[in-house]
Coordinates of C-alpha atoms in Angstrom, one line a residue:
M70 CA -3.6 52.3 81.0
H71 CA 0.1 53.1 81.4
P72 CA 2.5 50.2 81.6
T73 CA 3.0 50.9 85.4
G74 CA -0.7 51.7 86.0
E75 CA -1.9 54.6 88.1
Q76 CA 0.7 57.3 88.8
I77 CA 0.5 58.5 92.5
D78 CA 1.9 61.9 93.1
L79 CA 3.3 62.9 96.5
V80 CA 4.3 66.4 97.5
A81 CA 5.8 68.0 100.7
G82 CA 7.5 71.4 100.3
A83 CA 10.1 71.1 97.6
T84 CA 10.0 67.3 97.6
R85 CA 8.0 65.5 94.9
A86 CA 7.7 61.8 94.2
V87 CA 5.8 59.6 91.8
V88 CA 4.9 56.1 92.8
T89 CA 3.5 53.5 90.5
E90 CA 0.5 51.1 90.9
V91 CA 2.1 48.3 89.0
G92 CA 5.2 47.1 90.9
G93 CA 4.6 49.5 93.7
G94 CA 7.8 51.2 92.5
L95 CA 9.4 54.7 92.6
R96 CA 9.2 56.4 89.2
A97 CA 10.5 59.8 90.1
L98 CA 11.9 61.8 93.1
S99 CA 13.0 65.4 93.2
V100 CA 14.2 67.4 96.2
D101 CA 15.0 71.1 96.1
G102 CA 14.4 71.1 92.4
L103 CA 16.9 68.3 91.6
D104 CA 16.1 64.9 90.4
R105 CA 17.4 62.4 92.9
V106 CA 16.7 59.2 91.0
E107 CA 16.6 58.2 87.3
T108 CA 13.1 58.6 86.1
F109 CA 11.4 57.2 83.0
D110 CA 8.5 58.2 80.8
V111 CA 5.0 57.2 81.9
E112 CA 4.6 55.2 78.8
E113 CA 7.7 53.2 79.4
T114 CA 8.2 50.0 81.4
P115 CA 10.9 50.5 84.1
P116 CA 14.3 50.2 82.4
M117 CA 16.7 47.7 84.0
G118 CA 14.5 47.3 87.1
A119 CA 14.4 51.1 87.9
G120 CA 12.6 51.9 91.1
G121 CA 11.4 48.3 91.7
V122 CA 10.4 46.7 95.0
L123 CA 12.1 43.3 95.2
V124 CA 10.1 40.9 97.5
P125 CA 10.2 38.2 98.8
W126 CA 13.8 38.1 97.6
P127 CA 16.2 40.6 96.0
N128 CA 18.6 39.7 93.3
R129 CA 18.8 36.0 92.1
I130 CA 17.9 32.5 93.2
A131 CA 20.2 30.0 91.5
G132 CA 18.5 27.8 88.9
A133 CA 15.1 29.2 90.0
A134 CA 15.0 26.5 92.7
Y135 CA 15.7 26.2 96.5
T136 CA 15.1 24.0 99.4
W137 CA 13.2 25.1 102.5
R138 CA 12.7 22.9 105.6
G139 CA 13.6 19.8 103.6
R140 CA 11.2 20.5 100.6
E141 CA 12.3 21.6 97.2
Y142 CA 10.5 24.6 95.6
R143 CA 10.7 25.7 92.0
L144 CA 10.1 29.2 90.7
D145 CA 9.6 30.6 87.2
V146 CA 12.9 31.4 85.4
T147 CA 12.8 35.1 85.0
E148 CA 16.5 35.6 84.0
A149 CA 16.6 33.4 81.0
A150 CA 20.2 34.1 80.0
R151 CA 21.4 32.6 83.4
G152 CA 18.6 30.3 84.2
N153 CA 17.8 32.1 87.5
A154 CA 14.7 33.6 89.2
I155 CA 15.4 37.3 89.8
H156 CA 14.0 40.1 91.9
G157 CA 11.0 38.5 93.6
L158 CA 7.4 38.1 92.7
L159 CA 5.8 41.5 92.9
R160 CA 7.6 44.0 90.7
R161 CA 5.2 43.4 87.7
R162 CA 2.0 43.0 89.6
P163 CA -0.6 45.7 90.5
W164 CA -0.5 46.9 94.1
R165 CA -3.6 48.2 96.0
V166 CA -3.8 51.6 97.5
A167 CA -4.5 51.0 101.2
E168 CA -4.1 54.6 102.4
R169 CA -3.4 57.8 100.7
A170 CA -2.6 61.4 101.6
D171 CA -0.9 64.3 99.8
D172 CA 2.5 63.4 101.2
A173 CA 2.3 59.6 101.7
V174 CA 0.8 56.5 100.2
R175 CA 0.6 52.9 101.6
L176 CA 0.4 50.2 98.9
A177 CA -0.4 46.5 99.5
A178 CA 0.2 43.3 97.7
D179 CA 0.2 39.6 98.5
V180 CA 2.6 36.7 97.9
D181 CA 0.6 33.5 97.9
A182 CA 1.9 30.0 98.5
S183 CA 1.0 28.8 95.0
S184 CA 3.7 31.2 93.6
G185 CA 6.5 28.8 94.6
W186 CA 7.0 30.4 98.0
P187 CA 6.7 28.3 101.2
G188 CA 3.8 30.4 102.6
P189 CA 1.7 33.5 102.1
L190 CA 3.0 37.0 102.9
H191 CA 1.0 40.3 103.0
V192 CA 3.3 43.1 101.9
E193 CA 2.7 46.8 102.5
T194 CA 5.1 49.5 101.2
T195 CA 4.7 53.1 102.4
Y196 CA 6.3 56.0 100.6
A197 CA 6.3 59.2 102.7
V198 CA 7.9 62.5 101.6
T199 CA 9.0 65.5 103.7
P200 CA 10.9 68.6 102.7
A201 CA 14.0 66.7 103.7
G202 CA 13.5 63.7 101.3
L203 CA 11.8 60.3 101.0
T204 CA 11.3 57.5 103.5
V205 CA 10.2 54.1 102.4
T206 CA 8.9 51.5 104.8
H207 CA 8.2 47.8 103.9
A208 CA 6.1 45.7 106.2
L209 CA 5.9 42.0 105.6
T210 CA 3.4 39.9 107.5
N211 CA 3.2 36.1 107.6
T212 CA -0.5 35.4 107.1
G213 CA -0.1 31.6 107.0
D214 CA 0.4 28.9 109.6
V215 CA 4.1 27.9 108.9
D216 CA 7.4 29.8 109.1
V217 CA 8.1 31.7 105.9
P218 CA 11.5 33.1 104.7
A219 CA 11.8 36.5 103.2
G220 CA 14.2 39.2 101.9
V221 CA 13.6 42.7 100.7
G222 CA 15.4 44.9 98.2
T223 CA 14.8 47.9 96.0
H224 CA 16.3 49.2 92.7
P225 CA 16.8 53.0 92.7
Y226 CA 19.3 54.6 90.3
L227 CA 20.7 57.7 91.9
R228 CA 21.1 61.2 90.3
V229 CA 22.1 64.7 91.3
G230 CA 19.9 66.8 89.1
D231 CA 21.0 67.1 85.5
V232 CA 24.6 66.2 86.3
A233 CA 25.7 63.1 84.3
P234 CA 26.1 60.2 86.7
A235 CA 29.4 59.3 85.0
D236 CA 30.8 62.7 86.2
C237 CA 29.8 62.1 89.8
T238 CA 31.7 60.4 92.6
L239 CA 30.1 57.5 94.5
T240 CA 31.0 56.7 98.1
L241 CA 29.8 53.5 99.6
A242 CA 29.8 52.5 103.2
A243 CA 30.9 48.9 102.6
D244 CA 33.8 46.8 103.8
R245 CA 33.1 43.4 102.1
V246 CA 32.4 42.2 98.6
V247 CA 30.6 39.1 97.3
D248 CA 32.4 37.0 94.7
T249 CA 30.2 35.3 92.2
D250 CA 30.2 32.7 89.5
E251 CA 29.3 33.0 85.8
R252 CA 25.6 33.0 86.8
M253 CA 26.1 35.9 89.3
I254 CA 25.5 33.5 92.2
P255 CA 27.7 34.1 95.3
T256 CA 30.7 31.8 95.9
G257 CA 32.0 33.6 98.9
V258 CA 32.4 36.9 100.8
R259 CA 35.7 38.6 101.6
P260 CA 37.1 42.0 102.6
V261 CA 37.3 44.6 99.8
T262 CA 40.6 45.1 98.2
P263 CA 42.0 48.7 97.9
D264 CA 40.8 48.8 94.2
E265 CA 37.3 47.7 95.3
D266 CA 37.0 50.0 98.3
L267 CA 34.5 52.8 97.6
R268 CA 34.6 54.4 101.0
G269 CA 36.9 57.1 99.8
G270 CA 34.8 57.7 96.6
R271 CA 35.3 56.8 93.0
R272 CA 34.2 58.5 89.8
V273 CA 31.2 56.6 88.4
G274 CA 32.5 56.8 84.9
D275 CA 35.6 54.8 86.0
L276 CA 33.4 52.0 87.5
A277 CA 32.1 48.8 85.8
L278 CA 30.2 47.1 88.5
D279 CA 27.4 44.6 89.0
T280 CA 28.6 43.8 92.5
C281 CA 27.2 43.1 95.9
F282 CA 28.9 44.7 98.9
G283 CA 28.5 44.1 102.6
A284 CA 27.2 47.3 104.2
A285 CA 29.1 49.0 107.0
P286 CA 27.2 52.3 107.6
G287 CA 27.9 54.7 110.4
P288 CA 25.4 55.8 113.0
D289 CA 23.5 57.9 110.5
G290 CA 22.7 54.8 108.4
V291 CA 24.0 56.4 105.2
L292 CA 24.9 53.6 102.8
G293 CA 25.9 55.5 99.6
V294 CA 26.3 59.0 98.4
L295 CA 26.4 60.3 94.9
H296 CA 28.5 63.5 94.8
A297 CA 28.3 66.0 91.9
P298 CA 31.5 67.9 91.1
D299 CA 30.0 71.2 92.4
G300 CA 29.4 69.6 95.9
R301 CA 25.7 68.8 95.7
A302 CA 24.9 65.2 96.7
T303 CA 22.2 62.6 96.9
A304 CA 22.3 60.0 99.7
L305 CA 20.7 56.7 100.3
W306 CA 20.3 55.4 103.9
G307 CA 18.9 52.3 105.5
D308 CA 18.0 50.8 108.8
E309 CA 19.8 47.9 110.6
N310 CA 18.0 45.4 108.3
I311 CA 19.9 46.7 105.2
R312 CA 23.0 44.6 105.4
W313 CA 23.9 44.5 101.7
V314 CA 24.1 46.9 98.8
M315 CA 24.2 46.1 95.1
V316 CA 26.0 48.6 92.9
F317 CA 25.2 48.4 89.2
T318 CA 26.7 50.8 86.6
P319 CA 25.2 50.0 83.2
D320 CA 26.9 51.8 80.3
D321 CA 23.5 52.9 78.9
L322 CA 20.2 53.0 80.8
A323 CA 17.7 52.9 77.9
G324 CA 19.3 55.8 76.0
R325 CA 20.2 57.8 79.1
G326 CA 23.9 57.0 79.2
R327 CA 25.9 55.7 82.2
A328 CA 23.8 55.2 85.3
V329 CA 24.4 54.0 88.8
A330 CA 22.0 51.9 90.9
V331 CA 22.6 51.7 94.6
E332 CA 20.3 48.9 95.7
P333 CA 19.6 48.4 99.4
M334 CA 19.1 44.7 100.3
T335 CA 18.4 42.8 103.5
C336 CA 20.2 39.7 102.1
P337 CA 22.5 38.9 99.2
A338 CA 21.8 36.9 96.1
D339 CA 20.7 33.2 96.5
A340 CA 19.9 33.7 100.2
A341 CA 17.0 31.2 99.8
N342 CA 19.6 28.5 99.3
S343 CA 22.5 29.9 101.4
G344 CA 20.4 31.2 104.3
Q345 CA 22.7 34.3 104.4
D346 CA 20.7 37.0 106.3
L347 CA 17.5 35.3 105.2
H348 CA 14.7 36.6 107.6
V349 CA 12.2 34.0 108.9
L350 CA 8.7 35.2 109.9
A351 CA 6.7 33.1 112.3
P352 CA 2.9 32.8 111.7
G353 CA 1.4 36.2 112.4
E354 CA 4.7 38.0 112.6
T355 CA 5.4 41.4 110.9
W356 CA 8.8 42.5 109.8
T357 CA 9.5 46.1 109.0
V358 CA 12.4 47.5 106.9
R359 CA 13.1 51.2 106.2
W360 CA 15.3 53.1 103.8
G361 CA 15.3 56.5 102.1
I362 CA 16.8 59.1 99.9
S363 CA 17.8 62.6 100.9
P364 CA 20.1 65.4 99.8
G365 CA 23.6 65.7 101.2
G366 CA 23.8 62.5 103.2
T367 CA 21.4 63.4 106.1
P368 CA 18.4 61.0 106.6

């Protein structure tokens, strides 16, 4: 058994993706012969969260504790250095294949109330490829009898083929930035300064970010584009639920050198405590979130 379980191959024209059973994550994606995300070996665990699905919250919950409807809940500390709970409950669990075709797979997993969350959620993530790229759809259903909060995020690292990410330029459709404390917990949101504004593009090798931005996409929904020097590009887009984008530029991604994660999120860190863009599902309600990756900025 591989660390990420069964490897599910998807193909449509010149688009190919590999989805993992464990974590329900994205291990590989290529379009037109170019890698569009950082991949990792089948015998590796995902480095630095690569490709993970972050449910029922993305990013961090301060002190692994929060209060919901007057009751305090405690979670396992999964970021030991800062004492936080990070990236949800499902990224290391096996998902079930609910439906499968050559070009799409629907995976399912469940969050139960005993995990430290206020109520149960049934989660389905569908990966679908076309010759134009990848679309990912997350559907969360409240299967309990009380209101349940939720957030969704994912953790792709973008690439443009074999071009070193450090030599690429990142543009980001974002006009606000989140300030944080030493635990990476938000202390406020403010407009970007000229030095922080990535709408005009910045070379990835000149960035040192582990920063959450407020999304401000145009009508096409494009959130971020990684541009190679020769003009080729990889774009990440999202629907109206994707209101925040985390940009993370580690110096070395498990021996691969500088990388750049562009992480679509429905809410910022610690939303379980702040309530910022935290979605609330009534009993029986389903909430759907979509995002995707394509060449050249066209979803």
